[in-house]
Short mmCIF file of C-alpha atoms in Angstrom, two decimals:
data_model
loop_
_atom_site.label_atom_id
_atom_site.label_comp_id
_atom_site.label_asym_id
_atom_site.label_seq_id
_atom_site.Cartn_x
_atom_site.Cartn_y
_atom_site.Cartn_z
CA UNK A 1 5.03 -17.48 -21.68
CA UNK A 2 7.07 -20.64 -20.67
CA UNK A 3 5.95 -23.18 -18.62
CA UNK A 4 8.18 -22.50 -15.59
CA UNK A 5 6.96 -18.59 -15.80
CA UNK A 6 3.16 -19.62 -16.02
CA UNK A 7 3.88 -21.93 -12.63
CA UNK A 8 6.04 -19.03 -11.21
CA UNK A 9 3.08 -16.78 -11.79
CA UNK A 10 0.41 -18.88 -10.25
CA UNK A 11 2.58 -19.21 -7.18
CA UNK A 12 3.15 -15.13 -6.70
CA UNK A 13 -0.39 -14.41 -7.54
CA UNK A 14 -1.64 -17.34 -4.71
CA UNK A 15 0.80 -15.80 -2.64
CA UNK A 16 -0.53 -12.61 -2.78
CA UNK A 17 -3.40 -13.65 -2.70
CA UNK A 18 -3.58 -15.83 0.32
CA UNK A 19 -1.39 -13.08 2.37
CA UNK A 20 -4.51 -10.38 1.37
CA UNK A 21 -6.76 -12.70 2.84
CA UNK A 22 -5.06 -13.07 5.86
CA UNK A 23 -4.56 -9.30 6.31
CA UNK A 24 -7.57 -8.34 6.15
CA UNK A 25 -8.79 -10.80 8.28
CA UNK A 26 -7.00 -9.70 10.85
CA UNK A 27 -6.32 -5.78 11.19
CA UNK A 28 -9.49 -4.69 11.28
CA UNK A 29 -10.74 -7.06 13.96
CA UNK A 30 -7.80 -6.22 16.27
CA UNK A 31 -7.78 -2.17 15.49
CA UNK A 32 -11.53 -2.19 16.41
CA UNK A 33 -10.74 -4.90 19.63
CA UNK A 34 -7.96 -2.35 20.87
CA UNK A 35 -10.14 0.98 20.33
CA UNK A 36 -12.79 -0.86 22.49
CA UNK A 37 -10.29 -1.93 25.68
CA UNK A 38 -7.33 0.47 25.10
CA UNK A 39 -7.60 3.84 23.03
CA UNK A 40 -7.38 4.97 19.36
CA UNK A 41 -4.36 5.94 19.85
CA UNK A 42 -2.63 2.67 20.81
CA UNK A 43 -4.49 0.57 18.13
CA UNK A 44 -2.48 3.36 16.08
CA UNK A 45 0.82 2.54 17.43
CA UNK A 46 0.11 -1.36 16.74
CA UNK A 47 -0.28 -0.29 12.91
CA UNK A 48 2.80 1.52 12.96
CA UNK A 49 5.27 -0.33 14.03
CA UNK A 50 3.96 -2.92 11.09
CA UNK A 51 5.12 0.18 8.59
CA UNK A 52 8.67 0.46 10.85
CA UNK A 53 8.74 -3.06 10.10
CA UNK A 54 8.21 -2.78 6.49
CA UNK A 55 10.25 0.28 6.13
CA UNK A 56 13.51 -1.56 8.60
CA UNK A 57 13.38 -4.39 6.31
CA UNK A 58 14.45 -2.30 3.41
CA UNK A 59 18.07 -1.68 4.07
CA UNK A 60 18.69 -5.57 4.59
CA UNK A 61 16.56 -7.42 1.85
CA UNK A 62 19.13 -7.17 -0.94
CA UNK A 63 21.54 -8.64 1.21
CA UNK A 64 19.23 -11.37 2.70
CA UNK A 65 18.43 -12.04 -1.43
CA UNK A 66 21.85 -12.45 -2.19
CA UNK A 67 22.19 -14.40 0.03
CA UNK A 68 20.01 -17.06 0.06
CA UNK A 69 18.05 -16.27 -3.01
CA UNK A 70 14.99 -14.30 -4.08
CA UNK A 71 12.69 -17.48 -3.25
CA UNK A 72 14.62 -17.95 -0.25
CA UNK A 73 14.47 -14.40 0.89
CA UNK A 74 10.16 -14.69 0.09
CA UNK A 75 9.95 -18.60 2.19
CA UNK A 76 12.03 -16.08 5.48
CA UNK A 77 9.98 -13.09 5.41
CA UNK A 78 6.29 -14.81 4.87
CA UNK A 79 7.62 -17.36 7.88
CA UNK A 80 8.63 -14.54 10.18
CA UNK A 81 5.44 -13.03 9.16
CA UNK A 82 3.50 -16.31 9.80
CA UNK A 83 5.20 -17.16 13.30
CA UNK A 84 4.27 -13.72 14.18
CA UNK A 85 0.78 -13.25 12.99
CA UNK A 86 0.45 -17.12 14.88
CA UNK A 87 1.61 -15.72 18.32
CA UNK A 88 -0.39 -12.70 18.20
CA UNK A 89 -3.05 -15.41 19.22
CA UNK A 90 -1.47 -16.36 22.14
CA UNK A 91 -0.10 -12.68 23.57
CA UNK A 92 -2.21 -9.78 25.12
CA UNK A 93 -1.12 -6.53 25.81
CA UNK A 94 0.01 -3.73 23.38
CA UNK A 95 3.25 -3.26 23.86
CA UNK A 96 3.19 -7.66 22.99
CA UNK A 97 1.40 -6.49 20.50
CA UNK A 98 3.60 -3.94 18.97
CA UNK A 99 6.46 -5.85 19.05
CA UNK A 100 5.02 -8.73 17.09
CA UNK A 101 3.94 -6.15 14.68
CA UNK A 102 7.27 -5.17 14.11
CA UNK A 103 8.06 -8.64 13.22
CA UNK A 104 5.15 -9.02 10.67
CA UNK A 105 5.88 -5.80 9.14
CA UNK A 106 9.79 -7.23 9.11
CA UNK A 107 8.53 -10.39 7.32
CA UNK A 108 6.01 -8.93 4.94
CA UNK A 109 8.92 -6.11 3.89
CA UNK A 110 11.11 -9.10 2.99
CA UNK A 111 8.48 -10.88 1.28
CA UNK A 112 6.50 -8.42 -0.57
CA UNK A 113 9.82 -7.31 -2.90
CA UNK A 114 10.62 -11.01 -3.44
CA UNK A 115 7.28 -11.24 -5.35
CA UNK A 116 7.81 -8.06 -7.12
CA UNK A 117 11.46 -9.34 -8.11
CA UNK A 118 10.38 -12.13 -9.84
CA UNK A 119 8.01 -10.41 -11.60
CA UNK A 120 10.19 -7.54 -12.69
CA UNK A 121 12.13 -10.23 -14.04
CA UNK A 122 10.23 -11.65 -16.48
CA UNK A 123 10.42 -10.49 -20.09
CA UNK A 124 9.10 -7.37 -20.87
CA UNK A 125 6.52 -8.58 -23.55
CA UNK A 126 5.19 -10.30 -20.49
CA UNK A 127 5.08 -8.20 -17.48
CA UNK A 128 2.30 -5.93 -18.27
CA UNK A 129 0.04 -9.43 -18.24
CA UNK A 130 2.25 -10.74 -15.22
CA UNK A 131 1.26 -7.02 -12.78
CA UNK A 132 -2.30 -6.82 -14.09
CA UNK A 133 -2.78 -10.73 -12.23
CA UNK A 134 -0.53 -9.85 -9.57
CA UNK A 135 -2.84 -6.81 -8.71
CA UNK A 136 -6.49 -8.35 -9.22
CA UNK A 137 -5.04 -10.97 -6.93
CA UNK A 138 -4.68 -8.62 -4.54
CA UNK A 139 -7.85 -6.86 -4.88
CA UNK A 140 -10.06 -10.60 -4.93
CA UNK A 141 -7.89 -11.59 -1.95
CA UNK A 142 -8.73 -7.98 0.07
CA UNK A 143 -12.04 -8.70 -0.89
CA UNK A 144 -12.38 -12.31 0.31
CA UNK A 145 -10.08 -11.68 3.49
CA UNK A 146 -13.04 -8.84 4.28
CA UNK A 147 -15.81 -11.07 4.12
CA UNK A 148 -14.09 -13.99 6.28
CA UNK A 149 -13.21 -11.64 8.35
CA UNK A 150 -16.86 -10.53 9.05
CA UNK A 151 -17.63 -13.89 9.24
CA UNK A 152 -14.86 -14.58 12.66
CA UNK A 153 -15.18 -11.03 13.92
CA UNK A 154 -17.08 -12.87 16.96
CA UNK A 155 -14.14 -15.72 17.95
CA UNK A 156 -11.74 -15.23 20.06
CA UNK A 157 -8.51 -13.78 18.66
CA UNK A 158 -6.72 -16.76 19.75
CA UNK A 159 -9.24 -18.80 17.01
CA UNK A 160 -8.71 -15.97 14.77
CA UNK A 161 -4.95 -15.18 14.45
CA UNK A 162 -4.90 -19.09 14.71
CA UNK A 163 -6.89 -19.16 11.16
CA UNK A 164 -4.46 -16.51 9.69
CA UNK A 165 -1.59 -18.11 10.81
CA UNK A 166 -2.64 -21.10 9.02
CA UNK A 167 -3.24 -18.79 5.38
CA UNK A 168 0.35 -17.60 5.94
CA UNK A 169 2.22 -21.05 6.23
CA UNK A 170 -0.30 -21.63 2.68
CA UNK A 171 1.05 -18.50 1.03
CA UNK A 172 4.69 -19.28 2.45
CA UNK A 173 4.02 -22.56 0.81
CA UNK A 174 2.59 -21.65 -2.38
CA UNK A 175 5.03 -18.68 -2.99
CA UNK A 176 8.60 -20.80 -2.44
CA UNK A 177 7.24 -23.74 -4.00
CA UNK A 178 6.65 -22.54 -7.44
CA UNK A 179 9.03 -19.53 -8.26
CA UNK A 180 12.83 -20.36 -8.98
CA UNK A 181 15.48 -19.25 -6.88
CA UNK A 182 16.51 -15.97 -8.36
CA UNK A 183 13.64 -14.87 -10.61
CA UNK A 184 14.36 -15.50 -14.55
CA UNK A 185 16.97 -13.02 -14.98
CA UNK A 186 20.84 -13.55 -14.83
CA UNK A 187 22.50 -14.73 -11.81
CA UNK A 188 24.52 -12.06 -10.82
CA UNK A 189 28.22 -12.01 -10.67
CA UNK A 190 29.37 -10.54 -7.44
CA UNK A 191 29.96 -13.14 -4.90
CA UNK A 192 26.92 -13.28 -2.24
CA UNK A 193 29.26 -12.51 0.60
CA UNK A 194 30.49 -9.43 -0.82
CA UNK A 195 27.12 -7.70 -0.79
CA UNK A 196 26.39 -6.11 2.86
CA UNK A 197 23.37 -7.37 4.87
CA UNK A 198 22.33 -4.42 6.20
CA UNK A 199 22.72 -1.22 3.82
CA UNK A 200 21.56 2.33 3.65
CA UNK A 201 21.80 2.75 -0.09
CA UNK A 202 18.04 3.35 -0.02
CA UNK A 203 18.92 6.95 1.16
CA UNK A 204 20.53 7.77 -2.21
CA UNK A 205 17.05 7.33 -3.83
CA UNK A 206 14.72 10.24 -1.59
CA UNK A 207 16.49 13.19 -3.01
CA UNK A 208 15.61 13.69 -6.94
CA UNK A 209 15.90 16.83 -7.38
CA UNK A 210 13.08 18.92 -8.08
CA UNK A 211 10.57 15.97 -7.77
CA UNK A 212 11.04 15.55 -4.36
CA UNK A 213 7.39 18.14 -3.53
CA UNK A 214 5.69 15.33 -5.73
CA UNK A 215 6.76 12.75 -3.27
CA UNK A 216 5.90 14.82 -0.68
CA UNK A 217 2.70 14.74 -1.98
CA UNK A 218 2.68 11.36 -2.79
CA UNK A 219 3.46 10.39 1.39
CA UNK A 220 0.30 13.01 2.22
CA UNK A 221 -1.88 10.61 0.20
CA UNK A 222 -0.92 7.21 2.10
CA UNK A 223 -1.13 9.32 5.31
CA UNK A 224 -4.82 9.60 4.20
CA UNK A 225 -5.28 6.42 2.69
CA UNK A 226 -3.62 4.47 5.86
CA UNK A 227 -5.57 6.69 8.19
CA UNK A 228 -8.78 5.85 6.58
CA UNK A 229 -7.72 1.63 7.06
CA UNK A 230 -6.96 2.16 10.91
CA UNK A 231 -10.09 4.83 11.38
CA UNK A 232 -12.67 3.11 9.89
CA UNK A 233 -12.37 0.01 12.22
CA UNK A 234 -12.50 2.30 15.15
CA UNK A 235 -15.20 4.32 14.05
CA UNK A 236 -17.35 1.22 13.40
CA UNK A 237 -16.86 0.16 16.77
CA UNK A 238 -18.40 3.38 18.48
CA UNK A 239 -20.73 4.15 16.11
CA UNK A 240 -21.68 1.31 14.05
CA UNK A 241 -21.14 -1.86 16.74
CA UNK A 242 -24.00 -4.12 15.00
CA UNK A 243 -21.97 -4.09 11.40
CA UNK A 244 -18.55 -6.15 11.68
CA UNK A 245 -15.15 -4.42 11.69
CA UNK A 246 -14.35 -5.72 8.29
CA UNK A 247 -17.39 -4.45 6.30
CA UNK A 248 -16.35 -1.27 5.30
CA UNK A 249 -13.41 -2.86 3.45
CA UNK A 250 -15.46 -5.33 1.47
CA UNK A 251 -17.47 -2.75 -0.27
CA UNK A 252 -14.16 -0.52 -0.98
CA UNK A 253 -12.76 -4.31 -2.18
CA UNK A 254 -15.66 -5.24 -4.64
CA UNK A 255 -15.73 -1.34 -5.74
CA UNK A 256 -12.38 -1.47 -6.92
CA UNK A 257 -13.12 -4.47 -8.47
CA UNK A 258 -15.32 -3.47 -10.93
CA UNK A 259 -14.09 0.26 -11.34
CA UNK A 260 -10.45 0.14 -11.44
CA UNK A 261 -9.75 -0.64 -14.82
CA UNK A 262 -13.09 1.45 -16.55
CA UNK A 263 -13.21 3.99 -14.27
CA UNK A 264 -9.11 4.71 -14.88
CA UNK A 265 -8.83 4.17 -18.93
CA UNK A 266 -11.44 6.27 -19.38
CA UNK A 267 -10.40 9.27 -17.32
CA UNK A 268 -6.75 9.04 -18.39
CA UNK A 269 -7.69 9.67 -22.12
CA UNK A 270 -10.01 12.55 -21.89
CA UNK A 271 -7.95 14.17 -18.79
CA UNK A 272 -4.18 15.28 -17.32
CA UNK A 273 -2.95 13.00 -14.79
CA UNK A 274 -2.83 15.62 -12.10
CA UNK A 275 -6.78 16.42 -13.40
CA UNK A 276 -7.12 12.14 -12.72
CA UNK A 277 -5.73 12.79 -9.32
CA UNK A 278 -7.59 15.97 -8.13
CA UNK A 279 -10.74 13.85 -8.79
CA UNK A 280 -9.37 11.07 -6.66
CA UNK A 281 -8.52 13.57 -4.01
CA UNK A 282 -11.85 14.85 -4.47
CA UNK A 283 -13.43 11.39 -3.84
CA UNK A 284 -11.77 11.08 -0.58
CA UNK A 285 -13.07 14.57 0.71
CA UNK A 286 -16.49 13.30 -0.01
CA UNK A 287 -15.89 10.17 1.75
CA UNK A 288 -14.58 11.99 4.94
CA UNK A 289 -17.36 14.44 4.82
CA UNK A 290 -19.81 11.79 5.14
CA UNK A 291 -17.95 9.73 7.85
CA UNK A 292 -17.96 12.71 10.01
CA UNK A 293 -20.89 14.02 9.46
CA UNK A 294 -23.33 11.29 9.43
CA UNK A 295 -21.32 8.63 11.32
CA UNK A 296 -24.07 5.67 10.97
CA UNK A 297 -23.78 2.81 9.25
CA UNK A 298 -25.78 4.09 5.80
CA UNK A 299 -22.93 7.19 5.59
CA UNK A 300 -20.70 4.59 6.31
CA UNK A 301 -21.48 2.88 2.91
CA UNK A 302 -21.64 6.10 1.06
CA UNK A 303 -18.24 6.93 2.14
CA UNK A 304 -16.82 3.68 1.23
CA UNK A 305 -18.03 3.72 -2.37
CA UNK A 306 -15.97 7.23 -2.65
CA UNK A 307 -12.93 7.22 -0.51
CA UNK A 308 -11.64 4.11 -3.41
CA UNK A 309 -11.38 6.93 -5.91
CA UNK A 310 -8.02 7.67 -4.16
CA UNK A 311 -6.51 4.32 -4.69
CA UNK A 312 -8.47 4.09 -8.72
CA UNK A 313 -7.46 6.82 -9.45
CA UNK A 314 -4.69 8.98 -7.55
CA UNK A 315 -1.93 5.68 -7.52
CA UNK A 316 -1.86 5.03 -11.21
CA UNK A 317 -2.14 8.24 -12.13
CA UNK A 318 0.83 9.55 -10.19
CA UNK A 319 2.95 6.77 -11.44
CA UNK A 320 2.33 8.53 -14.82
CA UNK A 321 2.82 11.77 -13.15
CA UNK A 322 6.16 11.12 -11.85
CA UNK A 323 7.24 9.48 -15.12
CA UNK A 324 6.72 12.65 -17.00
CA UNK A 325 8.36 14.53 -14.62
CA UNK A 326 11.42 12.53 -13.92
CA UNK A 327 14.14 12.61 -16.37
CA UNK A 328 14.68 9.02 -17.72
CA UNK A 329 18.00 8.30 -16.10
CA UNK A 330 16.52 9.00 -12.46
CA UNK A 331 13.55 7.36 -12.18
CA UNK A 332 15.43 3.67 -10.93
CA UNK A 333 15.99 6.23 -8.21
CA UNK A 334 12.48 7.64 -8.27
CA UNK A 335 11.12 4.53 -7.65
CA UNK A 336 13.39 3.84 -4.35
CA UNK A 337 11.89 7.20 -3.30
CA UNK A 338 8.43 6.90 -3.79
CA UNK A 339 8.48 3.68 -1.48
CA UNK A 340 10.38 5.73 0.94
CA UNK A 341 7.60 8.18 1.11
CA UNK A 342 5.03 5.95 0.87
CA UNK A 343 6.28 4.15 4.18
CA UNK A 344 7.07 7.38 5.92
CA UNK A 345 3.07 8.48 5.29
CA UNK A 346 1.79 5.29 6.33
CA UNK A 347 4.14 5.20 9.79
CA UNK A 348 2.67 8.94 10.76
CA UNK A 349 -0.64 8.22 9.46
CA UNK A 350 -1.11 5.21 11.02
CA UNK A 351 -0.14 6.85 14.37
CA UNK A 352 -2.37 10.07 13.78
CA UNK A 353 -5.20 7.71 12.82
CA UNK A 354 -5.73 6.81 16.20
CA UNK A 355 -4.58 9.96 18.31
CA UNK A 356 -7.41 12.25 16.00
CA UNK A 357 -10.17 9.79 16.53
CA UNK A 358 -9.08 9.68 20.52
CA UNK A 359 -9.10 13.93 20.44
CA UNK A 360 -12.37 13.72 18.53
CA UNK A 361 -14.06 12.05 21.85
CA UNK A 362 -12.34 13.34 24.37
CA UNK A 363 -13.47 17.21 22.85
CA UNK A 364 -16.63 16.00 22.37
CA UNK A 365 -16.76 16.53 18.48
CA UNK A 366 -17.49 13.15 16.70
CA UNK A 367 -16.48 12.91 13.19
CA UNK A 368 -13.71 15.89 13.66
CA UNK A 369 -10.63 13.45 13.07
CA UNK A 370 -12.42 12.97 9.46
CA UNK A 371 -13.00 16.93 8.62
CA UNK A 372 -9.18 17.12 9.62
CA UNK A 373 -8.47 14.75 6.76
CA UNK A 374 -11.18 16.07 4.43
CA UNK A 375 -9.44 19.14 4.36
CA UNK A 376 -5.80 18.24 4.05
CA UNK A 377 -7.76 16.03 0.65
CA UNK A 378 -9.09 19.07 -0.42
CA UNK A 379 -5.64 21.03 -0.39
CA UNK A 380 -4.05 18.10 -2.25
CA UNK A 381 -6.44 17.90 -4.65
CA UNK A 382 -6.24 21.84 -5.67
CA UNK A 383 -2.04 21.04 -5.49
CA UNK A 384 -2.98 18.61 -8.19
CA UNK A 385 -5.28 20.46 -9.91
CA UNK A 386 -3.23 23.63 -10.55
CA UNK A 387 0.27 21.89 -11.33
CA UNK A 388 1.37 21.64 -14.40
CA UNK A 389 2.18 17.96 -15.94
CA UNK A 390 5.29 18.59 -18.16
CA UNK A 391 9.04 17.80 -17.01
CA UNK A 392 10.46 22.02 -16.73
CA UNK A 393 14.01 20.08 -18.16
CA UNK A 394 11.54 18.61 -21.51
CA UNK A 395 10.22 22.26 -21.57
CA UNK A 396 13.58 23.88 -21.48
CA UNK A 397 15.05 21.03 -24.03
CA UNK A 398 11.99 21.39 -27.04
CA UNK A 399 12.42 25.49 -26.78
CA UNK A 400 15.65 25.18 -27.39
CA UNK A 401 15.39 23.04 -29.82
CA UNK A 402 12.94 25.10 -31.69
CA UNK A 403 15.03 28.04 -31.50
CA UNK A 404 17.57 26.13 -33.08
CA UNK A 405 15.37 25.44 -36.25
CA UNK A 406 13.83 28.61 -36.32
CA UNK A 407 15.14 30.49 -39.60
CA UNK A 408 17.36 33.31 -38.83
#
């Protein structure tokens, strides 16, 4: 690895990094702040228009990029992002509220595939080294951003987004500082002017055929895994008020930490991918069991040491999934769909998140917002279980070909 791409890398992986940090500083202090004076169901809406954000700022990134540049299109989106998070501080109210989170879900959707574009563009000898960093950067920075936020869970959120505000101008920094202006691949030939600012090619991507239920499925398991992010912080709240908002994500953090790469290798060999996901599912069922039935902070814990089988184990697992089920000349468009999906399930789980765990106190039935999601883990997991890994069009193509060599 050259110089400049060792520099480039340290400044993505701070970047990451530092914007983990600040995340997770912040979300689960405000969720748990607006279950407390508003509802569930508002602290919901907050989250979600963050995803609407993310999800908007997909038709207009690859104009921004070519534009100004992929280091120019990362120093815009983690400023909007910044200048949002920073007034959050100052404004009060949740429709304020929501409309700032648009623009931090806006900035971090610009941002976010800046980083991934320079990283994509790096040899391929080196990106398997270049992902691996840029993912335990994430983890150690969801980790640490837990922890500090347990630590300012008691300041005022004018202190607190005031502190994240400040980590985002550092990761705006860091990023733009050290990665070059259009990744390490070729500058492209089409004039910048010619390419359209806002654009709905992303559409093409969501139909792929027959793979299209495994998306599907795919958006089911970030409505889970979002609705577990924005539930936990207001279930802590009503029944765990002496632990910090932020706690339950620092012992999902260090878990993943030291089981994602074991825990994974070892399943993969010995197992199917859909097998590997099934068990992921499974770990999520578990985890929702114990959050509704036992609600206190000790079920709490066990939960959180099970619900991270999902993200071990389902994520990288589908990714193989969908590669063996994808025929080789769609999966550039397989890959625009999964993100499509995987917004769309965090948007309606986000929302959902809140409105079950309003429903599951106004009906008198705590813990009933996580049996709902226990059991749509449960039917995932037996989708998984019972589906069969092989592409039908591989099937169809080795028959044939055996035919063909069979003696007459």
């Amino acid at each position: 690895m050259t110089i400049e791409r060792r520099r480039a890398l340290i400044g993505v992986n701070a970047g990451i990094f530092l914007a983990h940090i600040g995340n997770f500083i912040w979300f689960p202090v405000l969720v748990a702040s607006l279950g407390g004076t508003d509802s569930g169901f508002w602290a919901g809406v907050v989250m979600c228009m963050t995803y609407v954000g993310r999800l908007a700022a997909t038709f207009f990134y690859e104009g921004v990029a070519a534009r100004i540049g992929i280091r120019g299109a990362v120093f815009a989106g983690t400023a909007t992002e910044a200048v949002a998070l920073g007034l959050m501080g100052f404004g009060s109210g949740v429709v304020v509220y929501s409309v700032l989170a648009l623009f931090i879900g806006l900035g971090s959707g610009t941002a976010f595939p800046g980083l991934k574009n320079v990283l994509v563009s790096y040899p391929d000898d080196e990106r398997p080294k270049a992902f691996s960093t840029f993912q335990m950067s994430a983890q150690v920075g969801l980790f640490g951003g837990a922890l500090a936020g347990g630590l300012l869970a008691d300041v005022d959120l004018r202190t607190l987004f005031s502190v994240v505000f400040a980590i985002f101008i550092g990761f705006c920094l860091a990023a733009s500082a050290f990665i070059p202006r259009d990744g390490f691949g070729q500058t492209p030939d089409r004039p910048a002017e010619r390419a359209p600012l806002f654009s709905t090619a992303v559409f093409k991507g969501i139909e792929v055929r027959g793979a299209t239920r495994y998306f599907l499925l795919s958006a089911v398991f970030w409505f889970l895994s979002i609705g577990f992010m924005v539930g936990i912080p207001l279930h802590m709240e009503e029944y765990a008020s002496g632990w910090a908002p932020s706690a339950p994500f620092w012992i999902t953090g260090l878990t993943v930490l030291v089981l994602q790469y074991p825990l994974f290798k070892f399943l993969i060999k010995h197992l199917r991918p859909g097998a590997v996901m099934a068990l992921g599912l499974a770990g999520m069922v578990v985890a929702f069991t114990a959050f509704g039935a036992g609600r206190t902070a000790p079920w709490v814990v066990v939960g959180c040491l099970t619900v991270v089988l999902g993200e071990i184990l389902f994520v990288p697992s589908f990714d193989i999934w969908v590669a063996r089920k994808v025929p080789a000349d769609r999966l550039a468009k397989a890959m625009g769909a999964m993100h499509f999906f995987r917004s769309a399930g965090n948007m309606i789980g986000s929302l959902l998140a809140g409105v079950l765990f309003d429903l599951s106190l106004s009906w008198d039935a705590p813990g009933a917002n996580w049996y709902v999601a226990a059991v749509i883990a449960a039917a995932c997991a037996f989708v998984c279980l019972f589906s069969r890994d092989e592409n039908p069009a591989e099937e169809r193509g080795v028959a044939a070909e055996e035919r063909a060599e069979a003696p007459a």
